[in-house]
Amino acid sequence: MVTQSEFSYKLKILELGGKIRNILLSADEPQLAALAKRFDLAALERLDAEIMLSIEGSEISANGRFEAILVQNCIASNEPVPAVISEPVSIRFIPEPQIDQEEYEILAEDCDVMFHDGQVIDLGEAIAQSLGLALDPYPRSPNADKILKAAGVKGEDEDESGPFSVLASLKKKMAEE
């Protein structure tokens, strides 16, 4: 669990009242640098979010969109791979469950849920986690295939010893007949 968020924007639940609130978030330079380090980015140039908060009982809904301009490192060549991410956000903040058992089953509808302590929610951390989920896990530069090939790494379609190579040769043989 993250104890101190790099992009913290805490809101007191009692101050939110029962009304809908529109919130604009924008990470400053130190926050961008800290988030870039957290997500192993070459650079995070911008992170902005426009969120509408609504409250129903003890549940707070955050809906909107975030945008980020960033640079990741190519997994093959370590070359910079620029990216622009623009993603919708739909997160429910619910009270932290009181669980006495060791296991807690998370259902599909719980995947975009964050817990709150009844006092505050951290909207900035929710956006940071959304950014982390939106990142390309395997960024590749346009030169990645050429660099890998020069290093002797074969692509999936070039591997002649794989399990599908036999099927490919059978298919080719049947097509010739």
Short mmCIF file of C-alpha atoms in Angstrom, two decimals:
data_model
loop_
_atom_site.label_atom_id
_atom_site.label_comp_id
_atom_site.label_asym_id
_atom_site.label_seq_id
_atom_site.Cartn_x
_atom_site.Cartn_y
_atom_site.Cartn_z
CA MET A 1 0.00 0.00 0.00
CA VAL A 2 1.27 3.46 -0.87
CA THR A 3 1.77 5.50 2.28
CA GLN A 4 2.63 8.85 0.67
CA SER A 5 1.39 9.48 -2.83
CA GLU A 6 3.53 11.35 -5.32
CA PHE A 7 0.38 13.07 -6.62
CA SER A 8 -1.75 13.51 -3.54
CA TYR A 9 -4.97 15.49 -3.72
CA LYS A 10 -6.90 14.71 -0.57
CA LEU A 11 -10.49 15.78 -0.14
CA LYS A 12 -12.36 15.71 3.17
CA ILE A 13 -15.57 13.78 2.68
CA LEU A 14 -17.59 15.99 5.04
CA GLU A 15 -16.60 19.09 3.06
CA LEU A 16 -17.85 17.54 -0.18
CA GLY A 17 -21.42 17.61 1.08
CA GLY A 18 -24.08 16.02 -1.07
CA LYS A 19 -23.48 18.13 -4.15
CA ILE A 20 -21.71 17.36 -7.41
CA ARG A 21 -18.26 18.92 -7.72
CA ASN A 22 -16.05 19.37 -10.75
CA ILE A 23 -12.35 19.16 -10.00
CA LEU A 24 -9.39 19.97 -12.22
CA LEU A 25 -6.07 18.41 -11.27
CA SER A 26 -2.67 19.16 -12.75
CA ALA A 27 0.61 17.69 -11.52
CA ASP A 28 3.43 20.16 -10.86
CA GLU A 29 7.10 19.60 -11.73
CA PRO A 30 8.11 17.76 -8.50
CA GLN A 31 5.02 15.55 -8.73
CA LEU A 32 5.72 14.76 -12.40
CA ALA A 33 9.32 13.81 -11.55
CA ALA A 34 8.22 11.61 -8.63
CA LEU A 35 5.56 9.86 -10.74
CA ALA A 36 8.08 9.32 -13.56
CA LYS A 37 10.36 7.60 -11.04
CA ARG A 38 7.50 5.53 -9.59
CA PHE A 39 6.43 4.23 -13.02
CA ASP A 40 9.98 3.98 -14.44
CA LEU A 41 9.33 6.56 -17.15
CA ALA A 42 12.05 8.42 -19.01
CA ALA A 43 9.90 11.55 -18.57
CA LEU A 44 6.42 12.61 -17.55
CA GLU A 45 5.82 15.99 -19.11
CA ARG A 46 2.17 16.52 -18.20
CA LEU A 47 -0.61 14.91 -16.17
CA ASP A 48 -4.00 16.60 -16.03
CA ALA A 49 -7.41 15.34 -14.97
CA GLU A 50 -10.94 16.69 -15.10
CA ILE A 51 -13.15 14.80 -12.66
CA MET A 52 -16.78 15.11 -11.57
CA LEU A 53 -17.39 13.89 -8.02
CA SER A 54 -20.82 12.84 -6.81
CA ILE A 55 -21.81 11.38 -3.47
CA GLU A 56 -24.50 8.88 -2.66
CA GLY A 57 -24.50 7.77 0.95
CA SER A 58 -21.00 6.65 1.89
CA GLU A 59 -20.02 6.05 -1.75
CA ILE A 60 -18.24 8.69 -3.80
CA SER A 61 -18.10 8.40 -7.59
CA ALA A 62 -15.32 10.02 -9.60
CA ASN A 63 -15.96 10.20 -13.34
CA GLY A 64 -14.03 12.08 -15.98
CA ARG A 65 -10.85 11.88 -17.98
CA PHE A 66 -7.11 12.19 -17.51
CA GLU A 67 -4.43 13.06 -20.03
CA ALA A 68 -0.69 12.51 -19.86
CA ILE A 69 2.27 13.27 -22.08
CA LEU A 70 5.18 10.98 -21.33
CA VAL A 71 8.23 9.15 -22.60
CA GLN A 72 8.88 5.47 -21.89
CA ASN A 73 12.01 3.49 -22.68
CA CYS A 74 11.83 0.83 -25.40
CA ILE A 75 12.09 -2.65 -23.90
CA ALA A 76 14.41 -3.78 -26.70
CA SER A 77 16.65 -0.81 -27.42
CA ASN A 78 16.14 1.53 -24.45
CA GLU A 79 15.37 4.28 -26.99
CA PRO A 80 12.80 6.90 -25.96
CA VAL A 81 9.22 6.11 -26.93
CA PRO A 82 6.96 9.19 -26.64
CA ALA A 83 3.30 8.62 -25.81
CA VAL A 84 0.13 10.60 -25.25
CA ILE A 85 -2.46 8.94 -23.04
CA SER A 86 -6.05 10.14 -22.83
CA GLU A 87 -8.24 7.81 -20.80
CA PRO A 88 -11.65 7.91 -19.16
CA VAL A 89 -11.78 7.54 -15.38
CA SER A 90 -14.60 5.93 -13.44
CA ILE A 91 -13.73 5.14 -9.83
CA ARG A 92 -15.91 4.42 -6.83
CA PHE A 93 -14.60 5.30 -3.38
CA ILE A 94 -16.29 3.12 -0.77
CA PRO A 95 -15.73 2.65 2.96
CA GLU A 96 -12.96 0.23 3.79
CA PRO A 97 -14.58 -3.14 4.57
CA GLN A 98 -14.31 -4.62 8.02
CA ILE A 99 -13.02 -8.10 7.23
CA ASP A 100 -12.39 -10.67 9.91
CA GLN A 101 -11.35 -13.44 7.55
CA GLU A 102 -7.97 -13.74 5.86
CA GLU A 103 -9.32 -13.88 2.30
CA TYR A 104 -11.49 -11.32 0.57
CA GLU A 105 -12.93 -12.07 -2.84
CA ILE A 106 -12.86 -9.18 -5.29
CA LEU A 107 -15.60 -9.23 -7.89
CA ALA A 108 -15.35 -7.77 -11.39
CA GLU A 109 -17.43 -4.75 -10.42
CA ASP A 110 -14.94 -4.03 -7.60
CA CYS A 111 -12.01 -3.52 -9.97
CA ASP A 112 -12.37 0.25 -10.17
CA VAL A 113 -12.94 0.66 -6.45
CA MET A 114 -10.75 2.45 -3.95
CA PHE A 115 -11.37 2.39 -0.24
CA HIS A 116 -11.69 5.40 2.03
CA ASP A 117 -11.49 5.67 5.79
CA GLY A 118 -14.69 7.70 6.13
CA GLN A 119 -12.69 10.91 6.48
CA VAL A 120 -10.78 11.59 3.24
CA ILE A 121 -10.31 10.35 -0.30
CA ASP A 122 -7.11 10.83 -2.30
CA LEU A 123 -8.21 11.72 -5.81
CA GLY A 124 -4.63 12.36 -6.93
CA GLU A 125 -3.54 8.84 -5.99
CA ALA A 126 -6.55 7.44 -7.86
CA ILE A 127 -5.42 9.32 -10.99
CA ALA A 128 -1.83 8.14 -10.48
CA GLN A 129 -2.99 4.52 -10.29
CA SER A 130 -5.12 5.02 -13.40
CA LEU A 131 -2.04 6.33 -15.22
CA GLY A 132 -0.06 3.27 -14.11
CA LEU A 133 -2.72 0.96 -15.52
CA ALA A 134 -2.87 2.87 -18.83
CA LEU A 135 0.88 2.65 -19.54
CA ASP A 136 2.10 0.40 -22.33
CA PRO A 137 3.75 -2.51 -20.49
CA TYR A 138 6.04 -3.24 -23.47
CA PRO A 139 6.87 0.02 -25.23
CA ARG A 140 8.76 -0.50 -28.49
CA SER A 141 10.57 2.04 -30.61
CA PRO A 142 10.24 1.93 -34.41
CA ASN A 143 13.80 0.51 -34.53
CA ALA A 144 13.17 -2.28 -32.00
CA ASP A 145 12.73 -5.10 -34.53
CA LYS A 146 15.85 -4.09 -36.45
CA ILE A 147 17.93 -3.89 -33.26
CA LEU A 148 16.65 -7.25 -32.01
CA LYS A 149 17.30 -8.89 -35.38
CA ALA A 150 20.87 -7.50 -35.41
CA ALA A 151 21.36 -8.99 -31.94
CA GLY A 152 20.25 -12.40 -33.23
CA VAL A 153 16.80 -12.44 -31.64
CA LYS A 154 14.22 -14.08 -33.88
CA GLY A 155 10.65 -12.87 -34.09
CA GLU A 156 7.69 -15.14 -33.42
CA ASP A 157 7.10 -15.64 -37.13
CA GLU A 158 10.77 -16.54 -37.70
CA ASP A 159 11.07 -19.24 -35.05
CA GLU A 160 11.38 -22.50 -36.98
CA SER A 161 11.51 -24.74 -33.91
CA GLY A 162 8.30 -23.61 -32.20
CA PRO A 163 5.16 -25.72 -31.85
CA PHE A 164 3.41 -23.94 -34.69
CA SER A 165 6.23 -24.39 -37.19
CA VAL A 166 5.10 -27.98 -37.86
CA LEU A 167 1.53 -26.80 -38.41
CA ALA A 168 2.72 -24.03 -40.72
CA SER A 169 4.72 -26.49 -42.81
CA LEU A 170 1.71 -28.86 -43.00
CA LYS A 171 -0.54 -26.00 -44.07
CA LYS A 172 1.97 -24.98 -46.73
CA LYS A 173 2.29 -28.58 -47.93
CA MET A 174 -1.51 -28.99 -48.15
CA ALA A 175 -1.83 -25.74 -50.10
CA GLU A 176 0.68 -27.01 -52.66
CA GLU A 177 -1.29 -30.23 -53.27
#
